CSV table of C-alpha atoms and ligand atoms in Angstrom, one decimal:
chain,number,residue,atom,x,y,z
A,574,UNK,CA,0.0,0.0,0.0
A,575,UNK,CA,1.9,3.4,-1.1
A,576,UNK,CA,0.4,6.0,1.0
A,577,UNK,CA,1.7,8.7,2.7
A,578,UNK,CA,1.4,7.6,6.3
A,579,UNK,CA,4.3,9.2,8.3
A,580,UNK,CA,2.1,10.1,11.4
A,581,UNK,CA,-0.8,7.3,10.4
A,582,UNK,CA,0.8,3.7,10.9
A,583,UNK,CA,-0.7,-0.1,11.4
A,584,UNK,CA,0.2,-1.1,15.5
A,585,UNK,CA,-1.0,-3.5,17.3
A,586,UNK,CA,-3.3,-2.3,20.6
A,587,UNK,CA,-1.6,-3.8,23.8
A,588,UNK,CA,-2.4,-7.7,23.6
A,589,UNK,CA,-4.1,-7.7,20.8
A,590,UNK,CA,-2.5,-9.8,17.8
A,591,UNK,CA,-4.5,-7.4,15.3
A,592,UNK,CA,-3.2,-4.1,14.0
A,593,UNK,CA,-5.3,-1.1,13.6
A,594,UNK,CA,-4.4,1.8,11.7
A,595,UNK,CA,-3.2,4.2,13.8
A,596,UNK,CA,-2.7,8.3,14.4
A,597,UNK,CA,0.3,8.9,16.4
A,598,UNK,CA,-0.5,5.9,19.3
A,599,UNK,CA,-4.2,6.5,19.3
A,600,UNK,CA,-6.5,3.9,18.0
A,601,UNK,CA,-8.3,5.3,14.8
A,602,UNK,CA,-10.5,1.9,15.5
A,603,UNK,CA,-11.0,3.3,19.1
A,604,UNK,CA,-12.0,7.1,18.0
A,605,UNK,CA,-14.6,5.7,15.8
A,606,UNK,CA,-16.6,3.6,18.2
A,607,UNK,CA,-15.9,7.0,20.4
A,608,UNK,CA,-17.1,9.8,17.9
A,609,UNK,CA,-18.8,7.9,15.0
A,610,UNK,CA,-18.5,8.3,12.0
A,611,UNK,CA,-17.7,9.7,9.5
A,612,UNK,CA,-14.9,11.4,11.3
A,613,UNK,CA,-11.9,13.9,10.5
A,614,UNK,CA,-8.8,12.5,12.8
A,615,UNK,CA,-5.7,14.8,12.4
A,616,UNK,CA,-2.1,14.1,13.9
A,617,UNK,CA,-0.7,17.5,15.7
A,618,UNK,CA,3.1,16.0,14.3
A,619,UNK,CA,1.4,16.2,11.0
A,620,UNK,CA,0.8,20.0,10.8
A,621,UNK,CA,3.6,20.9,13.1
A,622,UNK,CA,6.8,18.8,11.0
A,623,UNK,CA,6.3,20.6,8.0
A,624,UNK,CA,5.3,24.2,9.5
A,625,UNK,CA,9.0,23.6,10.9
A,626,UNK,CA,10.4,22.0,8.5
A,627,UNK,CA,9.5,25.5,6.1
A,628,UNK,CA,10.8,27.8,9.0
A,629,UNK,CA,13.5,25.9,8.8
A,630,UNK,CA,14.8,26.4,5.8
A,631,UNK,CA,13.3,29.8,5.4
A,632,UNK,CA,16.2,30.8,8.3
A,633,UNK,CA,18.5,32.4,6.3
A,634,UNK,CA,15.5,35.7,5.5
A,635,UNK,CA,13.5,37.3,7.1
A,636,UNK,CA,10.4,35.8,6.0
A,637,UNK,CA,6.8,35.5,7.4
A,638,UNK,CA,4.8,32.0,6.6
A,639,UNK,CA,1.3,32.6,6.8
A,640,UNK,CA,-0.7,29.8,7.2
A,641,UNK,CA,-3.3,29.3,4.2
A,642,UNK,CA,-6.4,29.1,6.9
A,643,UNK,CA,-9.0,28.1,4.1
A,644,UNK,CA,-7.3,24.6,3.5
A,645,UNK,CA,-8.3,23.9,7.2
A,646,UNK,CA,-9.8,26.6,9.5
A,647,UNK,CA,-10.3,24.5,12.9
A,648,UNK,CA,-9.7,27.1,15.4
A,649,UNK,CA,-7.6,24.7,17.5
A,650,UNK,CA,-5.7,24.1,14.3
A,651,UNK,CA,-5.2,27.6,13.9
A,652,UNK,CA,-4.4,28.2,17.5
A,653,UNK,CA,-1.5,25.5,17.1
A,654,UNK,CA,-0.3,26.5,14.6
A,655,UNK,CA,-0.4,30.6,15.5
A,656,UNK,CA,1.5,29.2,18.6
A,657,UNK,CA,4.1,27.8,16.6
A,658,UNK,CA,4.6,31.0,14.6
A,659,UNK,CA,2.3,31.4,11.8
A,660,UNK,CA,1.1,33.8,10.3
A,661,UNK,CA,-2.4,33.6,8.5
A,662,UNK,CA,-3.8,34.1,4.8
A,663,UNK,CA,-7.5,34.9,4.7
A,664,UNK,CA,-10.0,34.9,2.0
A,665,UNK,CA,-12.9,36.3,3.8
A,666,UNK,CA,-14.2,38.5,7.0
A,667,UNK,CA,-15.4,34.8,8.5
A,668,UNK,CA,-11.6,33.7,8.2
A,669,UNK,CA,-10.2,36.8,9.7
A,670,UNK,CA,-12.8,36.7,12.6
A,671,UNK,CA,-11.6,33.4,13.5
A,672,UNK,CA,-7.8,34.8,13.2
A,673,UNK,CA,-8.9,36.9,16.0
A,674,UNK,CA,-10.1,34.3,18.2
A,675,UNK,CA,-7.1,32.7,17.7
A,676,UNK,CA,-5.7,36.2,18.5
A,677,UNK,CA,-3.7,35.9,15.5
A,678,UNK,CA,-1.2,38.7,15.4
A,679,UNK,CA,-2.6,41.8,12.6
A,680,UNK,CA,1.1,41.9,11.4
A,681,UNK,CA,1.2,38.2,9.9
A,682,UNK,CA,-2.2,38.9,8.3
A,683,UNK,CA,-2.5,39.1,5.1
A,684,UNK,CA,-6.1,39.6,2.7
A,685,UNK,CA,-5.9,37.3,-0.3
A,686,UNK,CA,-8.8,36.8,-2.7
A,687,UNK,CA,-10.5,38.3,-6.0
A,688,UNK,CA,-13.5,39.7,-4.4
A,689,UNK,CA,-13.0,41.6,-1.2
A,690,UNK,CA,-16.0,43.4,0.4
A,691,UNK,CA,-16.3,46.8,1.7
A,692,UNK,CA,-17.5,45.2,5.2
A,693,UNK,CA,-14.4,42.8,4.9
A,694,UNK,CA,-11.9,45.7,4.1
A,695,UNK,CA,-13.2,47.8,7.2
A,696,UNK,CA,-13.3,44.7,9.2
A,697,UNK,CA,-9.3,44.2,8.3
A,698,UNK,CA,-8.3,47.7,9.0
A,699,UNK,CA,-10.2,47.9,12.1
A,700,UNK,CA,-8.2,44.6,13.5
A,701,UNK,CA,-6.6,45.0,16.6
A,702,UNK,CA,-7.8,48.2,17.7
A,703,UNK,CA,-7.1,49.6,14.2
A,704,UNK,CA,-3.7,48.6,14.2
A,705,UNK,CA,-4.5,46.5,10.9
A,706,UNK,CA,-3.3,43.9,8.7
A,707,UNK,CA,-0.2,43.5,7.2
A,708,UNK,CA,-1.0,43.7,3.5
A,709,UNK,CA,-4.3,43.5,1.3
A,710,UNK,CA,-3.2,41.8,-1.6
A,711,UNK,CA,-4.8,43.2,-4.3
A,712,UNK,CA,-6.1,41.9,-7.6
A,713,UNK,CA,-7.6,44.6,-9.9
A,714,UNK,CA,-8.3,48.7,-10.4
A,715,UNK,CA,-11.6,48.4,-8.6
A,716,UNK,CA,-10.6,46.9,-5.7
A,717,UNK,CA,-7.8,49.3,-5.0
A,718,UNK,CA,-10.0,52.3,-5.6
A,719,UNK,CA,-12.5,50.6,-3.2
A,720,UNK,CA,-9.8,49.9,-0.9
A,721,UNK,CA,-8.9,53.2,-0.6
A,722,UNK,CA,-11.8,55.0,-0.2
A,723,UNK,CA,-12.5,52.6,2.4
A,724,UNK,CA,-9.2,53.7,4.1
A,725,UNK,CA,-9.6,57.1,3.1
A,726,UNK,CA,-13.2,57.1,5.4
A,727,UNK,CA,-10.9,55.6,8.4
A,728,UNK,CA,-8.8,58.0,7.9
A,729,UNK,CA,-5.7,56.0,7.7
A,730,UNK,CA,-3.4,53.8,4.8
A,731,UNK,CA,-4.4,50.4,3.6
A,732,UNK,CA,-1.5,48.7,2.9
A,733,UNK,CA,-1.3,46.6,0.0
A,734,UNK,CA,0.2,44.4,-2.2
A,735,UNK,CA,-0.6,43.9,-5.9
A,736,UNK,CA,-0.9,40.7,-6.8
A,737,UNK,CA,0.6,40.0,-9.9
A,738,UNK,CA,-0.3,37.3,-12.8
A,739,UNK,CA,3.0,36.0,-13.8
A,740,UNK,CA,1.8,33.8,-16.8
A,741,UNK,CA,3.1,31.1,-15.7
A,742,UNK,CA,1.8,27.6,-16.0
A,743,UNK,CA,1.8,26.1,-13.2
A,744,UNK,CA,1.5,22.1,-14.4
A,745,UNK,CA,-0.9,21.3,-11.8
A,746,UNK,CA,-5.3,20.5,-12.4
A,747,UNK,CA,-6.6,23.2,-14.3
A,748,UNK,CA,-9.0,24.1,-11.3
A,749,UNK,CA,-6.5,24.7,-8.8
A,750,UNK,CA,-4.0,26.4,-11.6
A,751,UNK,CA,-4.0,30.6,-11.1
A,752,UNK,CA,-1.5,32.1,-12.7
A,753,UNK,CA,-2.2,32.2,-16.0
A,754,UNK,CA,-3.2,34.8,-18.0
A,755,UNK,CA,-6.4,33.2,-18.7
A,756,UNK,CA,-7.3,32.7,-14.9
A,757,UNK,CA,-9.8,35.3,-13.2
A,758,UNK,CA,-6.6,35.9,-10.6
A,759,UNK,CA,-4.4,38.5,-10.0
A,760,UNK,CA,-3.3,42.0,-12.7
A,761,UNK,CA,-1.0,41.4,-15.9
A,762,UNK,CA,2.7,43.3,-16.0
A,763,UNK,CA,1.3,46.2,-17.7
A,764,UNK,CA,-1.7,46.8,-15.1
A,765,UNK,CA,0.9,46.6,-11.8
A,766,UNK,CA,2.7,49.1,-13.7
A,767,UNK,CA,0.1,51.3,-14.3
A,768,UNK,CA,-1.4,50.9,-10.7
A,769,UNK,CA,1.7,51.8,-9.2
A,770,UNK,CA,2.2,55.0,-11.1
A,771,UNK,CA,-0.7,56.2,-9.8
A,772,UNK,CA,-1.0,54.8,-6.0
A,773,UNK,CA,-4.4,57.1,-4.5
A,774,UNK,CA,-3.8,58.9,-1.8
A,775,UNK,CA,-4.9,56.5,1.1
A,776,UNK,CA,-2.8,53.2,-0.3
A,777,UNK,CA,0.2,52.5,0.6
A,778,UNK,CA,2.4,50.2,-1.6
A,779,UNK,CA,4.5,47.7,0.2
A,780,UNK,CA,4.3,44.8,-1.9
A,781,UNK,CA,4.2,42.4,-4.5
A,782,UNK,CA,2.4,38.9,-4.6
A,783,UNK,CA,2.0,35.7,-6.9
A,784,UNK,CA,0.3,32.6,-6.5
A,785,UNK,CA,0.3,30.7,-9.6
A,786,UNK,CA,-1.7,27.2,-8.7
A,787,UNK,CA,-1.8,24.6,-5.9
A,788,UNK,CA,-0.4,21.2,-5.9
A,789,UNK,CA,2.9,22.1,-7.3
A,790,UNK,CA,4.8,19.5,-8.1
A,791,UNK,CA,7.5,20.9,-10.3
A,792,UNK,CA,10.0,23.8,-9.1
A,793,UNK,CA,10.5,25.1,-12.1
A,794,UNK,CA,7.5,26.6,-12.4
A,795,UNK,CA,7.8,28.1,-9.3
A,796,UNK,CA,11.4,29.2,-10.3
A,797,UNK,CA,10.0,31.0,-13.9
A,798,UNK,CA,7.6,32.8,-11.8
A,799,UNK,CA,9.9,34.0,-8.8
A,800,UNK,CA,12.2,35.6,-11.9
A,801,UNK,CA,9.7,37.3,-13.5
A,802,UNK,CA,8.7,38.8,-10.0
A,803,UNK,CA,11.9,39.8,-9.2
A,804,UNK,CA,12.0,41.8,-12.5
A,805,UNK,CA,8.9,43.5,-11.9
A,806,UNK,CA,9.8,44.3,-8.3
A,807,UNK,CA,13.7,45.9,-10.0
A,808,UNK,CA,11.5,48.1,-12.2
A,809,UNK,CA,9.3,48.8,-9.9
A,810,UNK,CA,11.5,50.2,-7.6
A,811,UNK,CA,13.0,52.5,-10.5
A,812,UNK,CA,10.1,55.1,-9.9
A,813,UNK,CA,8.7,54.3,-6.7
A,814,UNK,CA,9.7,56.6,-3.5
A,815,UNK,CA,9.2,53.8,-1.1
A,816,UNK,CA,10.8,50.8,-2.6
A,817,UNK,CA,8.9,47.5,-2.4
A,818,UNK,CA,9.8,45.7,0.7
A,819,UNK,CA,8.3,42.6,0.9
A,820,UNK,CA,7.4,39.9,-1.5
A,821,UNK,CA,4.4,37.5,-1.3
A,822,UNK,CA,5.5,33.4,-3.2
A,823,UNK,CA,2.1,32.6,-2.5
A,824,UNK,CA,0.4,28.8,-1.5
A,825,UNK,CA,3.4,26.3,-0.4
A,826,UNK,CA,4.2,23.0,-2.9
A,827,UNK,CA,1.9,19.4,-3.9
A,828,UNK,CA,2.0,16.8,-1.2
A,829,UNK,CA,2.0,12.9,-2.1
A,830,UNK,CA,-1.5,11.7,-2.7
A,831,UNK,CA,-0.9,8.9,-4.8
A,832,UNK,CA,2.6,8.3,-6.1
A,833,UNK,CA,3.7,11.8,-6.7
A,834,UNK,CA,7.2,12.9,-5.6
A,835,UNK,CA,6.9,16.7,-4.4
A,836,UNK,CA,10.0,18.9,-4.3
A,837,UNK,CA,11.1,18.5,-0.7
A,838,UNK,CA,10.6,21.5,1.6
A,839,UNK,CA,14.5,21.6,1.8
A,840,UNK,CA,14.5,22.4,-1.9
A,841,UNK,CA,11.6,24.8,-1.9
A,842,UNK,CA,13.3,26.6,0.4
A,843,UNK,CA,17.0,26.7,-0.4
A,844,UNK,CA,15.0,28.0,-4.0
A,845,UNK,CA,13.3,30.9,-2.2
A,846,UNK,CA,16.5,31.9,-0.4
A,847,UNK,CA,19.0,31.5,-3.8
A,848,UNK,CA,16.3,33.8,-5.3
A,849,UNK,CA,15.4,36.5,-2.4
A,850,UNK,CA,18.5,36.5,0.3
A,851,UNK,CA,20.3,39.9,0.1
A,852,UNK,CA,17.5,41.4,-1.7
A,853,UNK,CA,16.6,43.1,1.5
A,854,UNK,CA,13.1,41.8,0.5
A,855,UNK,CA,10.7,39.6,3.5
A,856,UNK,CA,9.8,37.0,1.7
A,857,UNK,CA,6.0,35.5,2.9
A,858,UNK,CA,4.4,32.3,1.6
A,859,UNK,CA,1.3,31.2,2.3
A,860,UNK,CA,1.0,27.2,2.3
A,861,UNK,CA,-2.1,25.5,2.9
A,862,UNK,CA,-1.8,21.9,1.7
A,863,UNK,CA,1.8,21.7,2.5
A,864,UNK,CA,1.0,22.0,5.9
A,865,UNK,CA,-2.3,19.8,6.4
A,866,UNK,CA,-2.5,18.1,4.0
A,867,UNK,CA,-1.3,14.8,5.8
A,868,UNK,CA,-2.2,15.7,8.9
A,869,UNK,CA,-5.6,14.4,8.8
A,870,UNK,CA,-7.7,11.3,7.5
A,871,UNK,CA,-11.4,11.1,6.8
A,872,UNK,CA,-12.7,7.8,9.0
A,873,UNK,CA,-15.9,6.1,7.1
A,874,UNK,CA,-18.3,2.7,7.8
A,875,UNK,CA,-18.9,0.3,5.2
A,876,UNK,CA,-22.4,0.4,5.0
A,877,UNK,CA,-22.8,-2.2,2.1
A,878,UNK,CA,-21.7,-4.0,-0.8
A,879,UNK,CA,-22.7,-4.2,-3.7
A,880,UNK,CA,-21.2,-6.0,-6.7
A,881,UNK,CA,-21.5,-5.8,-10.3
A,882,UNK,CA,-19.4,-7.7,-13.2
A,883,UNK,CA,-17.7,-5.6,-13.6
A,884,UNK,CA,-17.0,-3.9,-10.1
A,885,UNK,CA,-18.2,-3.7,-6.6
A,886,UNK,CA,-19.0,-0.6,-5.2
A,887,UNK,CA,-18.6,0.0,-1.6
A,888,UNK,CA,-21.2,2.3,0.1
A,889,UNK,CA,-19.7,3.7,3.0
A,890,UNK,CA,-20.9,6.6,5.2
A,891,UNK,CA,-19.2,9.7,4.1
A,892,UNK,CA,-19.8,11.7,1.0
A,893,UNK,CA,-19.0,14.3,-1.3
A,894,UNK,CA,-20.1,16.4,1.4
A,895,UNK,CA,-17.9,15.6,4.1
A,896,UNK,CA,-15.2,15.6,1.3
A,897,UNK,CA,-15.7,17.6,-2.0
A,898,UNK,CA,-11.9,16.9,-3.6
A,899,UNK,CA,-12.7,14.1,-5.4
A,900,UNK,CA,-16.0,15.3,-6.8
A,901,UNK,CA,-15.1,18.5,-7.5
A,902,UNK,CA,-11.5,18.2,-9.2
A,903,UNK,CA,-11.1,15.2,-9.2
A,904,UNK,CA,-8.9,14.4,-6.3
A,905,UNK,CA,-7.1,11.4,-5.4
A,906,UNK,CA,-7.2,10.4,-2.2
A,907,UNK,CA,-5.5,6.8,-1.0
A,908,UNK,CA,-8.3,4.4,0.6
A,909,UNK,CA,-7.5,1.5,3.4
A,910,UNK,CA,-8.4,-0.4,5.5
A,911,UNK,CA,-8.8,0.6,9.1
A,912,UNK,CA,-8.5,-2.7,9.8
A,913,UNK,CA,-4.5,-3.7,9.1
A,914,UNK,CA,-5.8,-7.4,8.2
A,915,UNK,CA,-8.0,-6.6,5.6
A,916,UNK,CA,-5.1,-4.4,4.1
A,917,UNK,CA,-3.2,-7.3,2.4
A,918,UNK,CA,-5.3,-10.1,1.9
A,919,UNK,CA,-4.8,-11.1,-1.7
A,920,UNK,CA,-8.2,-10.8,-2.3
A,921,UNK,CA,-8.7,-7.4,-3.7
A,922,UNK,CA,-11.4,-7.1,-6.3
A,923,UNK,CA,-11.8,-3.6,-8.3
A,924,UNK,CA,-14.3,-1.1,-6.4
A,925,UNK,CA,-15.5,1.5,-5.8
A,926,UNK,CA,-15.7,3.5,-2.7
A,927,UNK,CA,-19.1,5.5,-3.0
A,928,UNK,CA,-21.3,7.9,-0.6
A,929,UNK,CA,-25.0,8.1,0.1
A,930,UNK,CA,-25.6,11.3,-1.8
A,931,UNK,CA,-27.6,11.2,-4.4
A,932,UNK,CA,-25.2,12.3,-7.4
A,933,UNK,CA,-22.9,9.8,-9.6
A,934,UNK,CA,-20.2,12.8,-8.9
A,935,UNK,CA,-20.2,11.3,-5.2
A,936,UNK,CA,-17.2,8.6,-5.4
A,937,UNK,CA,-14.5,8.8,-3.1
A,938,UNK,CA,-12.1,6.7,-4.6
A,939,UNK,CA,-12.7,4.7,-8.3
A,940,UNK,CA,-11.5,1.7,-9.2
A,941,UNK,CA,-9.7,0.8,-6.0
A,942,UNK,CA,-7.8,-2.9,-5.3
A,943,UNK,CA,-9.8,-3.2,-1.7
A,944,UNK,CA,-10.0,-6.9,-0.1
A,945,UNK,CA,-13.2,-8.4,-1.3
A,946,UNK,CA,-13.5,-9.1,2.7
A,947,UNK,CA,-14.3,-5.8,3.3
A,948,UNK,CA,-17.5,-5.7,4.7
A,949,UNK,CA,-20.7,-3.8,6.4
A,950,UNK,CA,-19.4,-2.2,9.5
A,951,UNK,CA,-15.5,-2.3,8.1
A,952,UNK,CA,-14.1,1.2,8.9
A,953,UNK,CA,-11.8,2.6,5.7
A,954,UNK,CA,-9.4,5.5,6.1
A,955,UNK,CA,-9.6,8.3,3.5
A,956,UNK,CA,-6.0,9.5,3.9
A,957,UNK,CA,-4.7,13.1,2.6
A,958,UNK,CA,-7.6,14.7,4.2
A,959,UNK,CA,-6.2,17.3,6.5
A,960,UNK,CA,-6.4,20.2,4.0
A,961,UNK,CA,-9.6,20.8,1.7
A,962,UNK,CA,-11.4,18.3,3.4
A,963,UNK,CA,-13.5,19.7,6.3
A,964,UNK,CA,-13.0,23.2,5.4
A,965,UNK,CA,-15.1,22.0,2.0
A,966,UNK,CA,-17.4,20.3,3.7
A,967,UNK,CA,-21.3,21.3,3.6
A,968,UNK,CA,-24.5,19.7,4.5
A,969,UNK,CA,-26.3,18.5,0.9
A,970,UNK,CA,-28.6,16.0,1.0
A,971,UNK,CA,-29.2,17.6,4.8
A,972,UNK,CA,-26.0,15.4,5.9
A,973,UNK,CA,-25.0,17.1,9.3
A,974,UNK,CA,-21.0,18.1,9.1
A,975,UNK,CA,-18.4,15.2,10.6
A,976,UNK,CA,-16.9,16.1,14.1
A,977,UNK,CA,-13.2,16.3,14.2
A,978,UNK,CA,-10.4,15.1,16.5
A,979,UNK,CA,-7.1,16.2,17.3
A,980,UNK,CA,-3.9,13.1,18.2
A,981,UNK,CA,-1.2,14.5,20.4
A,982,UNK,CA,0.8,11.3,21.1
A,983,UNK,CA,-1.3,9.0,23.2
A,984,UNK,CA,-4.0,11.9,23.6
A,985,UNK,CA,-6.5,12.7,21.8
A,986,UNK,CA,-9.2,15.6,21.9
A,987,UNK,CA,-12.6,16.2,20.2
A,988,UNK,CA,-11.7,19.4,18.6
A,989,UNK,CA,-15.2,19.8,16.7
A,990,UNK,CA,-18.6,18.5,17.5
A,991,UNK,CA,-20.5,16.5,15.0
A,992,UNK,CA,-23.4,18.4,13.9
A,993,UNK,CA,-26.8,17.3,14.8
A,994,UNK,CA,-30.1,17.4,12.4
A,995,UNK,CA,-31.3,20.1,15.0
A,996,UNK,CA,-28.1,22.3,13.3
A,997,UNK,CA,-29.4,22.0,9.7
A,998,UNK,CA,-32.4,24.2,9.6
Y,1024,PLP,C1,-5.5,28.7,-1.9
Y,1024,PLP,C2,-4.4,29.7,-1.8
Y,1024,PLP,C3,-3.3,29.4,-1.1
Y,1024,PLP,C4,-3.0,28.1,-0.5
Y,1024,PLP,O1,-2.6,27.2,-1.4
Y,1024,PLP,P1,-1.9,25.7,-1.0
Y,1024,PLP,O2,-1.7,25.1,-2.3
Y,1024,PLP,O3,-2.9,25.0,-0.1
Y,1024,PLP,O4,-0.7,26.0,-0.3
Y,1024,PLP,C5,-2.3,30.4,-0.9
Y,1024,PLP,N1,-2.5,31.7,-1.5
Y,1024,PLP,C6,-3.6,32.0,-2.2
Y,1024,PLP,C7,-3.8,33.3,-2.7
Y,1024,PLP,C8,-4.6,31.0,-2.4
Y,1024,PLP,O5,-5.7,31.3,-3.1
């Protein structure tokens, strides 16, 4: 079984000659006859080894890594992470009002997204007794003029970032690819230039950002895209009084799903700091995936089997709306066995793992080798499910949302509640 299991392993419970999967010591087998199912279970190694693993090779620059809190907005994820130094990158006033109940610090905020609100924009000036954000990063002419008008009624400077569309193609699924001329995100060349010639009043230009896609997977890309920045930020800082002081490398690099070899954070990093150190430049990312990614499964029942001549399908009790990945871009996720015994039994038939909902879209996993044992009551692990998963997950078909439960060692802690049919209406 190739999955990417570094904090989710088979042991064997104290006298007990089965294995059970695993997170950290804690029984996954044991969490589900606890919480039910279906059921988010993350590992607090799993977010915290690669948050560290980025700082560390970040070291050498002053750098700021802000924690992508739409790939998984938990607060006590956020509040581990904050702890550990993050920063946050927000898409939306809900986002940044659960950065302040994490009392997230206003100077490792900073505003991403395409369509920024008025009541958002006043909301992130006025954080921390107006002390603010540290950069709205800014896609297009309207926004800034909102922006500003915004600031100008506060009576203060929004500062800001431009986010700029390198053209880059970023090799990765065309939904989660962004920087391309074709995609709705950020301003072409010409447009930065233009905008920063004429900066209103209440704007204050500190910045440049990029984010050309998710699920990188080649550092090329990454590297064609850091150069063209860096030329934009040397001509930029031609005409402008106040040179550009930090840069924003946007959303962190792919994680192993399947088979896929990522760059390895080492790399990423030693990239950033070849390009940026003695630039005088902070450098900020903003990884999501990176980070949680594997740090969390999705636990689901077999409810029933049902086989074809083709294939079986096995109907288990999660769904596209506990996790959208697969049914919305087509994500790969690796499926196994809670059960260690059922893993490797030679008797794996193709199947497919399927939810309740009523839509073909809603299949977990296609075509799947899973031991023909596999049965009603079986749990299966949905692994790769730390970032997109919950944060995705809404109630169709009136499913209440899945609780979710944090692993620190031999500990573990209900971090969210399942939702109820009394939380629907
Ligand atoms: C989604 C997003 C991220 C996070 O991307 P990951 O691939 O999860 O690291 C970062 N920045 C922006 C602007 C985004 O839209």
């Amino acid at each position: 079984m190739t999955a990417p299991l570094d904090n989710f392993s088979y042991q064997n419970p104290k006298n007990s000659k089965k294995g059970f999967l695993h997170a950290e010591n804690v029984s996954i087998a044991k969490l589900a006859e606890k919480h039910g199912t279906p059921l988010y279970v993350y590992s607090e190694k799993g977010f915290l080894e690669p948050f560290k693993a980025l700082k560390r090779a970040l070291k050498p620059i002053p750098h700021t890594i802000c924690f992508a809190v739409k790939s998984n907005s938990n607060p006590k994820v956020l509040a581990l992470l904050k702890q550990a130094g993050a920063g946050m990158d927000l898409v939306s006033g809900g986002e940044l009002y659960l950065a302040r109940r994490v009392k997230c610090p206003g100077n490792k905020i900073v505003f991403s997204g395409v369509g920024k609100t008025e009541r958002e924009m006043k909301e992130a000036l006025a954080y921390q007794q107006g002390k603010g954000i540290f950069s709205f990063n800014v896609e297009s002419v309207e926004e800034l003029n909102l922006l500003n008008s915004v600031a100008r009624a506060k009576k203060t400077k929004a500062p800001v970032a431009l986010r700029f569309n390198p053209d880059v193609d970023a090799k990765t699924h065309p939904y989660i690819s962004t920087g391309l001329k074709k995609n709705k995100f950020g301003l072409e060349r010409s447009e930065v230039f233009e905008l920063a010639k004429n900066i209103p009043s209440n704007i204050q230009l500190k910045g440049l950002s990029i984010h050309i896609g998710s699920q990188i997977l080649d550092l090329s890309a990454l590297e064609e895209a850091f150069l063209k920045l860096k030329e934009v930020v040397a001509e930029l800082n031609r005409f402008l009084k106040t040179p550009i002081s930090f840069v924003d490398l946007g959303g962190g690099i792919g994680i192993t799903y399947k088979d896929e070899v990522p760059p390895k954070i080492e790399d990423y990093g030693a990239l950033i700091v070849k390009h940026f150190s003695g630039t005088g430049l902070r450098i900020l990312i903003e990884p999501g995936r990176t980070i949680a990614g594997n740090a969390g499964v999705l636990i689901t029942k077999t409810l029933f089997r049902k086989s074809r001549d083709e294939k079986d399908f096995l109907v288990v009790d999660a769904a596209m709306n506990d996790l959208m990945r697969p049914s919305l871009y087509q994500g790969y996720h690796a499926i196994i066995p809670v059960e260690q015994e059922l893993a490797n039994r030679g008797d794996e038939v193709n199947s497919d793992v399927v939810g309740p909902v009523c839509e073909s879209a809603d299949c977990l996993g296609a075509n799947r080798a899973l031991s023909k044992s596999i049965s009603s009551g079986d749990l299966l692990a949905i692994l790769s499910a730390g970032a997109y998963g919950f944060s995705m997950a809404g109630t169709y078909n009136s499913r209440p949302k899945p609780a979710e439960v944090m692993v620190k060692g031999s500990t573990s802690r209900l971090i969210r509640k399942r939702e109820t049919y009394q939380d629907l209406p």
